[in-house]
Short mmCIF file of C-alpha atoms and ligand atoms in Angstrom, two decimals:
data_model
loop_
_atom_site.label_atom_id
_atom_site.label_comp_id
_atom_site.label_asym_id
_atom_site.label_seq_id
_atom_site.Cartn_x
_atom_site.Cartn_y
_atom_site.Cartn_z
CA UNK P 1 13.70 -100.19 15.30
CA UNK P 2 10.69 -100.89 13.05
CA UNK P 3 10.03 -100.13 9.43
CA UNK P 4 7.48 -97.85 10.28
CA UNK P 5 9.28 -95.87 12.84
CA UNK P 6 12.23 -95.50 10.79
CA UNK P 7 9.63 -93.98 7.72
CA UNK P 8 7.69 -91.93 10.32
CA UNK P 9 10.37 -90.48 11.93
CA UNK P 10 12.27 -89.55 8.48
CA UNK P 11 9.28 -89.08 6.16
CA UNK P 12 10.46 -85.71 4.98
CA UNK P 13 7.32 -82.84 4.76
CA UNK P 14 8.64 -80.44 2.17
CA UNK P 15 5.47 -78.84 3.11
CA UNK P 16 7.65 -77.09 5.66
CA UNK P 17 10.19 -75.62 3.20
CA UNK P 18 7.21 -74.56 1.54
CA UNK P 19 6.21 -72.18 4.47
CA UNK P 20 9.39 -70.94 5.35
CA UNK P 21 9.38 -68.96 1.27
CA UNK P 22 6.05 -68.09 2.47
CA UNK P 23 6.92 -66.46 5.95
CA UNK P 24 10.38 -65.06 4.76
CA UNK P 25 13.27 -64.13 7.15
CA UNK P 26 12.34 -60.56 8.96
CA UNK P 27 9.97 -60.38 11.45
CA UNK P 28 7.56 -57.29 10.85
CA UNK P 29 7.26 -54.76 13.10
CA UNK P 30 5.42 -51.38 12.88
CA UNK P 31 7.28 -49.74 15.38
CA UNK P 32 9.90 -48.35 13.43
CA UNK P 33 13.15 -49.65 15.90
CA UNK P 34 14.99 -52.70 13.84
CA UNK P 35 13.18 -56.10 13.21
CA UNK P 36 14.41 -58.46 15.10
CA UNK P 37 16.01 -61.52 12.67
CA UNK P 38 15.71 -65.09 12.26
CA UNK P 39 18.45 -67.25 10.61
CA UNK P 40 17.54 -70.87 9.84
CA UNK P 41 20.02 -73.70 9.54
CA UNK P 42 18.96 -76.36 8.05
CA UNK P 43 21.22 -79.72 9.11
CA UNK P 44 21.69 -83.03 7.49
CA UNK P 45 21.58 -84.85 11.18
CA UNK P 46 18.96 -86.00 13.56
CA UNK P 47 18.97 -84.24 17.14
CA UNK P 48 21.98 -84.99 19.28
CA UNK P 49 24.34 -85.48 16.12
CA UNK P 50 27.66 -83.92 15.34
CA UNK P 51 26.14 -81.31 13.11
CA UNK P 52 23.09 -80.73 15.81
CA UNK P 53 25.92 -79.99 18.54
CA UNK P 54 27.70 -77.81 15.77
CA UNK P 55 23.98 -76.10 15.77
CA UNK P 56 23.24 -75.36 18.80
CA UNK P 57 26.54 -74.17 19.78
CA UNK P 58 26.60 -71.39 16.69
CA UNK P 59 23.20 -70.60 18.02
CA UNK P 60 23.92 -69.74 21.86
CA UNK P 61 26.86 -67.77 20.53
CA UNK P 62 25.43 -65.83 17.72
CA UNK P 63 21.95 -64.98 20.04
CA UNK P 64 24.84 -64.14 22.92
CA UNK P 65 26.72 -61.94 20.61
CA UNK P 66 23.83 -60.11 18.90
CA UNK P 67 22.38 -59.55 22.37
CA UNK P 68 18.99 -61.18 21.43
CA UNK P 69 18.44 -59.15 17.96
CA UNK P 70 18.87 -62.07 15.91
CA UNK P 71 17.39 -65.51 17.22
CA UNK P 72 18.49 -69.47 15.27
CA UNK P 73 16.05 -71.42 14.61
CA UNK P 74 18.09 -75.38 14.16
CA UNK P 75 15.65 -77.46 11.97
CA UNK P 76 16.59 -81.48 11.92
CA UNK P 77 17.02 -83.76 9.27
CA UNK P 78 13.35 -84.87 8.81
CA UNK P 79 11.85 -81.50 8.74
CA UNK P 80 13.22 -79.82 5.69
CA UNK P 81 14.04 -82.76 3.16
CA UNK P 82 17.01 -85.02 2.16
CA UNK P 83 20.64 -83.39 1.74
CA UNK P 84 19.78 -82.06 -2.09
CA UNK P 85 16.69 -80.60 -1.06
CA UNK P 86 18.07 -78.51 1.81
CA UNK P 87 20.38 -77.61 -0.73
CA UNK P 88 18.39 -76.13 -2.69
CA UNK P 89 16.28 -74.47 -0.21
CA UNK P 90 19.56 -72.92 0.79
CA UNK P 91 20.00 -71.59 -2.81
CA UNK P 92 16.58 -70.31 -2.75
CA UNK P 93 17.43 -68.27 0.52
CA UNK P 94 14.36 -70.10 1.92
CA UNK P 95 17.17 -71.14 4.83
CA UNK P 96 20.01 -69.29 5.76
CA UNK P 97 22.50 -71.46 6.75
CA UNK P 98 22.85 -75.51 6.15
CA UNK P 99 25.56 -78.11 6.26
CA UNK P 100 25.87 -79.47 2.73
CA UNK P 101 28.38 -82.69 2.99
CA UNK P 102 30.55 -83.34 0.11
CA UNK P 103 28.88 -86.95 -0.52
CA UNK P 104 25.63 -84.80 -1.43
CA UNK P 105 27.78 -82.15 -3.45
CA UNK P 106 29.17 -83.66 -6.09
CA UNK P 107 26.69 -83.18 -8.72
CA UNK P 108 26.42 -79.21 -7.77
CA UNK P 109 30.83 -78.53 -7.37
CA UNK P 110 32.22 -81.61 -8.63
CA UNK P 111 35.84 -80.43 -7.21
CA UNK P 112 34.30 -80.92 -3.70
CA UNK P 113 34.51 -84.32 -4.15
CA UNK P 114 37.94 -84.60 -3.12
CA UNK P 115 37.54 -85.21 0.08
CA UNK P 116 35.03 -88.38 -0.99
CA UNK P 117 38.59 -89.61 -2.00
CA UNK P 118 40.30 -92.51 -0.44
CA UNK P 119 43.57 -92.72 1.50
CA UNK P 120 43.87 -88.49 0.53
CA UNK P 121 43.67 -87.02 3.36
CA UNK P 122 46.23 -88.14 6.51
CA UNK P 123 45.67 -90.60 9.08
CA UNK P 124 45.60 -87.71 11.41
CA UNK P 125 42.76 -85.70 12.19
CA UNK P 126 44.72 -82.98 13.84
CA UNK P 127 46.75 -82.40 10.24
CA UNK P 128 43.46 -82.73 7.94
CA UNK P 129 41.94 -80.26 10.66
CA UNK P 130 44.33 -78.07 9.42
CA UNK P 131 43.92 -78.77 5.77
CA UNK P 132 40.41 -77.72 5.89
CA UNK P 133 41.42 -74.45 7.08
CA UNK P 134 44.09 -73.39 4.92
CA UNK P 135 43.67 -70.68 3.61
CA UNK P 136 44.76 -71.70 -0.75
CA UNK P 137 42.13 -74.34 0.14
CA UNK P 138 39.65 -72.60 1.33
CA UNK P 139 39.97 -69.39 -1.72
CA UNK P 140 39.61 -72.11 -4.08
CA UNK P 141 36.21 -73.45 -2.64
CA UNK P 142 35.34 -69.93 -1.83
CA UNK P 143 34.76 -69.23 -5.16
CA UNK P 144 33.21 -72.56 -6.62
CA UNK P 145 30.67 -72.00 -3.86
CA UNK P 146 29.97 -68.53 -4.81
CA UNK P 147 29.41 -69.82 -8.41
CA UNK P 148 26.17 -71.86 -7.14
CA UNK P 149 25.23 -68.99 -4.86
CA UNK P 150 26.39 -70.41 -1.54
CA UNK P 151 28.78 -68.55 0.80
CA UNK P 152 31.33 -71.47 2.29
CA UNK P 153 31.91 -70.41 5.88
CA UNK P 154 33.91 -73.65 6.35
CA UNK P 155 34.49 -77.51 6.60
CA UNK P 156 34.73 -80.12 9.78
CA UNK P 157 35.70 -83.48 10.27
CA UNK P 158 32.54 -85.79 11.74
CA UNK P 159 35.15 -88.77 12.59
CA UNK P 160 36.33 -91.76 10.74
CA UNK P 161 34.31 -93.56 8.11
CA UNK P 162 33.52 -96.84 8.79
CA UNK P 163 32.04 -99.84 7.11
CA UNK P 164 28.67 -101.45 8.65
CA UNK P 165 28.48 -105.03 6.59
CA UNK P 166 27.24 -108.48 7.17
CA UNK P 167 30.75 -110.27 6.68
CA UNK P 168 34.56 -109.41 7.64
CA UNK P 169 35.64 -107.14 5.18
CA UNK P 170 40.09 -107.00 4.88
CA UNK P 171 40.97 -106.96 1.14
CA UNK P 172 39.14 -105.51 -1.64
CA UNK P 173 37.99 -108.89 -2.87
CA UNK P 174 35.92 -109.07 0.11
CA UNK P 175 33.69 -105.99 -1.33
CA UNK P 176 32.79 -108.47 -5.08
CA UNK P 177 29.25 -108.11 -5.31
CA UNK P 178 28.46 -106.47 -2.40
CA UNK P 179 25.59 -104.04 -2.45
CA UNK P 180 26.78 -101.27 -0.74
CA UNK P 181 24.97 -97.94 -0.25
CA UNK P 182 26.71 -94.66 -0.42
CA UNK P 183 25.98 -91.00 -0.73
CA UNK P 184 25.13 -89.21 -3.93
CA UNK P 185 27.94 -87.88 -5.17
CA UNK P 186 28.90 -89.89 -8.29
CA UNK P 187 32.24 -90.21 -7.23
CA UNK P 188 31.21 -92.47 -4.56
CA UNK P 189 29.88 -94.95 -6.96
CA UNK P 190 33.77 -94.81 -8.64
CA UNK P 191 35.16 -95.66 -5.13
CA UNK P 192 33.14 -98.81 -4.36
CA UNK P 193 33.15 -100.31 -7.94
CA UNK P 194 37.19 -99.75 -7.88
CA UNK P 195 37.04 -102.67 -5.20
CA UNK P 196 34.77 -104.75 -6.94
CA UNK P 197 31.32 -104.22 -4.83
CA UNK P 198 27.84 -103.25 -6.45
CA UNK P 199 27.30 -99.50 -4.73
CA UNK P 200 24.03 -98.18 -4.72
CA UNK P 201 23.26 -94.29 -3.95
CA UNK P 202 20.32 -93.30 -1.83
CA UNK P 203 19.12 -90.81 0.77
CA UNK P 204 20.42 -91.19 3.98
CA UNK P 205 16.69 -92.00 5.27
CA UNK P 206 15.95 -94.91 3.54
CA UNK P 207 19.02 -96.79 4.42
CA UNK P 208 17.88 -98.57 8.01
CA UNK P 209 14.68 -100.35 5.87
CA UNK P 210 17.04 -100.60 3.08
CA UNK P 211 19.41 -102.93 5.58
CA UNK P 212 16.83 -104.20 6.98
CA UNK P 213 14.87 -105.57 3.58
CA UNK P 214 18.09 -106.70 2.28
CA UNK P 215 17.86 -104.30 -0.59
CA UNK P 216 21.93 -103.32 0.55
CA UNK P 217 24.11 -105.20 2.53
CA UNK P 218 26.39 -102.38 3.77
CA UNK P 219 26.89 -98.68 4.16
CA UNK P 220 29.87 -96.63 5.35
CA UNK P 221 29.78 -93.91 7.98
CA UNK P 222 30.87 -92.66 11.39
CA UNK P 223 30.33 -94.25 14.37
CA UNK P 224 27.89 -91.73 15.79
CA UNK P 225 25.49 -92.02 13.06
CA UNK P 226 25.92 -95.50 12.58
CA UNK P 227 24.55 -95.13 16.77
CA UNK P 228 21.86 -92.84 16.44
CA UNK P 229 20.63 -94.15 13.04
CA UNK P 230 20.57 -97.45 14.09
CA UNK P 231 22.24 -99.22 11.32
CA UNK P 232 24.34 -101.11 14.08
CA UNK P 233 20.60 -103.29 14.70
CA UNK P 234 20.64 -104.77 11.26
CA UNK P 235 25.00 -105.02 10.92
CA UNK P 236 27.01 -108.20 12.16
CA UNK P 237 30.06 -105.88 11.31
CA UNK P 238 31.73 -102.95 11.77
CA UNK P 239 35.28 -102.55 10.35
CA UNK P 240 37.18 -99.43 10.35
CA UNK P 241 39.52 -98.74 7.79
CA UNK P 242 40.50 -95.31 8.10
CA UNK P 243 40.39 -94.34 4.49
CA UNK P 244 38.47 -90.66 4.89
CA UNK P 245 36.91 -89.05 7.23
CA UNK P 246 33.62 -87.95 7.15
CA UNK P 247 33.53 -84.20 6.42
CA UNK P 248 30.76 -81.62 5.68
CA UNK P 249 30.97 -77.75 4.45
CA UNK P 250 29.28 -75.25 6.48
CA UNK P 251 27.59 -72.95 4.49
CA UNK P 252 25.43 -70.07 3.94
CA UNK P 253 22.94 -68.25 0.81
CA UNK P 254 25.47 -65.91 -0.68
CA UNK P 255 23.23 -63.50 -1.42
CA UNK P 256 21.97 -63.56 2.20
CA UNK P 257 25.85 -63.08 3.63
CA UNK P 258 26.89 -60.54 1.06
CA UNK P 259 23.92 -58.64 2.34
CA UNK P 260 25.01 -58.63 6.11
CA UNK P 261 26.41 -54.99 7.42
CA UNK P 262 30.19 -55.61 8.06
CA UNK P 263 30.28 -55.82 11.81
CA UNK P 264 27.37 -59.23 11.67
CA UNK P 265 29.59 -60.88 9.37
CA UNK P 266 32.73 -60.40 11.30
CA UNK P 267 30.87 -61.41 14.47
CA UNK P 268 29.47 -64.63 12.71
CA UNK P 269 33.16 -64.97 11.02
CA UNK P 270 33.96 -65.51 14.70
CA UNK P 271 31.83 -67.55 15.73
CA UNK P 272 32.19 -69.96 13.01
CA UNK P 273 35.77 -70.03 13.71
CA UNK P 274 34.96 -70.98 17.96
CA UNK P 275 32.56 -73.50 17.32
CA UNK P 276 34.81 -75.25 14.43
CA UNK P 277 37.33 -75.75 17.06
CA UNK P 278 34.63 -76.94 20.00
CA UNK P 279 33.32 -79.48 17.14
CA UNK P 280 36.96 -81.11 16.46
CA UNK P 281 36.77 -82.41 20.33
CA UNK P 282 32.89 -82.91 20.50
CA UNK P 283 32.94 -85.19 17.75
CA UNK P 284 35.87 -87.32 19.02
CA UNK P 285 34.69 -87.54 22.14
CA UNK P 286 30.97 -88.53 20.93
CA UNK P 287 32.63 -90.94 18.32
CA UNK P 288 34.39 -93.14 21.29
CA UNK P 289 31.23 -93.02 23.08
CA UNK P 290 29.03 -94.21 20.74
CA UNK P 291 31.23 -97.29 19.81
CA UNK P 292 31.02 -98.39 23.70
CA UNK P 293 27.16 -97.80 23.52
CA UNK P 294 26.73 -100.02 20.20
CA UNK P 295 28.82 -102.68 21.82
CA UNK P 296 26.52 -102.65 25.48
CA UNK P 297 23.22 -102.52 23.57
CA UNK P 298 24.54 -105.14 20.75
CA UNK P 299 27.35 -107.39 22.57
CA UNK P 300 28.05 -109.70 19.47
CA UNK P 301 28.73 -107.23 17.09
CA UNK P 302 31.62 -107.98 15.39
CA UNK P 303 34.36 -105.23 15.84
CA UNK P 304 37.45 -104.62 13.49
CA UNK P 305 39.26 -101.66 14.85
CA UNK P 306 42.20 -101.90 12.80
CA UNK P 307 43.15 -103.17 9.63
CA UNK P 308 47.06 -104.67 9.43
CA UNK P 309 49.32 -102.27 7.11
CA UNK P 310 49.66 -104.65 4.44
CA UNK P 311 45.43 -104.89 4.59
CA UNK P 312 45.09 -100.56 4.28
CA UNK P 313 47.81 -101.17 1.61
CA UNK P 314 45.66 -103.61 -0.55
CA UNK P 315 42.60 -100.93 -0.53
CA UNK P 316 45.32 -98.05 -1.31
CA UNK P 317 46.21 -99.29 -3.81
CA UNK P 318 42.90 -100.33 -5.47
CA UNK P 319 41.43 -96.96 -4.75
CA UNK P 320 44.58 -94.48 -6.52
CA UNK P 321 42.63 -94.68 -9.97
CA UNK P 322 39.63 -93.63 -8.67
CA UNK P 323 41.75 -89.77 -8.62
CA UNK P 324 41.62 -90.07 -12.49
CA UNK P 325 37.81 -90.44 -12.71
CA UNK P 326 37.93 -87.57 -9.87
CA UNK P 327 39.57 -85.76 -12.23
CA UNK P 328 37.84 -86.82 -15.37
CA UNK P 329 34.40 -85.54 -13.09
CA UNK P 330 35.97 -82.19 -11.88
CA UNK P 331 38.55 -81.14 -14.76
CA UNK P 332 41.33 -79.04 -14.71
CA UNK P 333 39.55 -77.43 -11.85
CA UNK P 334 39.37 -80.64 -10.04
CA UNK P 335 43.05 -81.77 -11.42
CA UNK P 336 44.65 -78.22 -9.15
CA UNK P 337 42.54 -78.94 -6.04
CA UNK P 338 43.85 -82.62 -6.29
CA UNK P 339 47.05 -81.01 -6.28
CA UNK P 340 46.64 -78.37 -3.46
CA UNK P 341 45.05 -80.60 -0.61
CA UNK P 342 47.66 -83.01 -1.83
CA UNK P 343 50.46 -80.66 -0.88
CA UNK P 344 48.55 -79.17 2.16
CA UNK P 345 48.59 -82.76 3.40
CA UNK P 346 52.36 -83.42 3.21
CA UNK P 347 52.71 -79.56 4.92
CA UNK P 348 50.94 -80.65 7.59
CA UNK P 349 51.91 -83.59 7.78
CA UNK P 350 55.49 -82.43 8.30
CA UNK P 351 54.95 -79.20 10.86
O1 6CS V 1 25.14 -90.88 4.99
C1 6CS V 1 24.59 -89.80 4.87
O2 6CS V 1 23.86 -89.55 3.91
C2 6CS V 1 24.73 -88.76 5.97
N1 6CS V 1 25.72 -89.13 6.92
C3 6CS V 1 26.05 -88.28 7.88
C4 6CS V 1 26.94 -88.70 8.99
N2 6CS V 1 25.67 -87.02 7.84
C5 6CS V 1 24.82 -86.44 6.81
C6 6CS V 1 24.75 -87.35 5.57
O3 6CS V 1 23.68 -87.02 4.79
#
């Protein structure tokens, strides 16, 4: 993929964000019977992503279940702006729903940025699925949401993070020097410096030209978007070190879901709760996929699918003081959730 194309297709028109404030959320109608509605979820993913499928799902069942009177419109990542803008826009009310992923988050609810954390959460996804919906976790975000004016409906898992690089990666000294870009949430910057690289934030549309003008030399996420973004053209190597999976918070303008009559927000309470499920086997099944399609279009690609115990061990180690600077970020706040995914984890872990 070219330069160009990669700016064209993500050159982000805030022009549109701009219209939606101006044509608001109701349809008008001078007929007296109820308006029909629009609700606008804003994504952080290109079409045919994890949080595109998680999209259109919610939107077949919630224009299903409301029997037409309330229609989704799904807008891209490229339409509305990077991750903070859509943010924001969501704050505004100028969208109604969005995916907001912790790696964007951390300035707005520092505590989110637990789950940026490495070697937290457990190796399997099953248990962290299971994390992200209990229900002490989920209280606790409830209300540091709420404080920013967001309504958290809930969080998935997109699969494994995984390291895109130009040279084998298997101890932390590996990462000296290395520029590599992350998300950002500050915390990020923490995680990569505690193994000795160079991190550099940026939006998630400028880092194919950034790869490809040598202005980073890696970037870490899951295979699907590492597929569909392209970054596998300009990578020699993709290592996966199970450290954290990628997760984002689905979420919705407070004001806008305080606002709903009680039987709409049970039915989208619902909903939210069907498609999180159909998302936990869409994205591992798209994840797999995607790995066999980067290794047909890109055959010398160079593939670590496992690092040895003693390897994960190394970067364990290097990453535990990374939870004080968590901590120092989030506070006492920050210190409990530490404390309650911690435990969730081990609960889990042991059912
Ligand atoms: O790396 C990023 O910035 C983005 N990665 C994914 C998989 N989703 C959204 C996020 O902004």
């Amino acid at each position: 993929m070219s330069i160009r194309s990669v700016t064209a297709r993500f050159r982000l028109p805030c022009l549109a964000g701009l219209l939606l404030c101006i044509v608001g959320c109701k349809d008008s109608s001078d007929s007296g019977a109820p308006s029909p509605q629009t609700w606008r979820f804003a994504i952080e993913e290109v079409q045919g992503s994890i949080q595109d499928q998680y999209a259109q799902r919610f939107k077949e069942l919630i224009e299903e279940r409301s029997d037409g009177a309330i229609t989704v419109t799904v807008y891209p990542y490229g339409t509305l702006g990077t991750s903070d803008e859509i943010t924001e826009q969501l704050r505004a009310g100028t969208v109604q729903f969005a995916m907001a992923s912790p790696g964007h988050l951390g300035t707005l609810i520092p505590e989110v940025q637990v789950f940026l954390l490495h070697f937290l959460l457990s190796e399997d996804e099953a248990v962290n699925k299971a994390v992200l919906a209990d229900d002490a976790v989920l209280t606790r975000f409830d209300e540091l949401y709420a404080q920013k004016d967001l309504k958290l409906l809930g969080f998935i898992q997109e699969g494994w993070m995984v390291w895109t690089t130009q040279q084998p990666i298997r101890s932390p000294g590996d990462f000296d020097g290395l520029k590599m870009r992350v998300m950002t949430s500050p915390l990020l910057l923490a995680a990569y410096e505690a193994y000795g690289a160079s991190p550099v934030a940026m939006p998630y549309s400028e880092v194919y030209s950034g790869l490809q003008l040598k202005m980073i030399d890696g970037q870490v996420n899951p295979v699907f978007a590492i597929e569909e973004m392209s970054f596998y053209e300009v990578s020699k190597w993709m290592i996966f070190p199970n450290h954290a999976p990628f997760i984002a918070s689905v979420v919705s303008n407070d004001e806008f879901y305080r606002g709903l009559p009680a039987e709409t927000q049970a039915m989208l309470d619902e909903v939210i709760a069907e498609v999180d499920d159909f998302i936990f086997e869409v994205q591992r099944t798209v994840n797999r996929e995607r790995l066999n399609t980067i290794r047909e279009r890109k055959p010398d690609i160079n593939v670590i699918d496992e690092l040895t115990a003693e390897e994960r061990e190394a970067f364990r180690a290097a990453s535990l003081g990374v939870r004080d600077q968590f901590i120092e970020m989030a506070g006492g706040s920050g210190e409990e959730i530490l404390q309650l995914i911690t435990e969730a984890v081990q609960k889990y872990e042991g059912e």
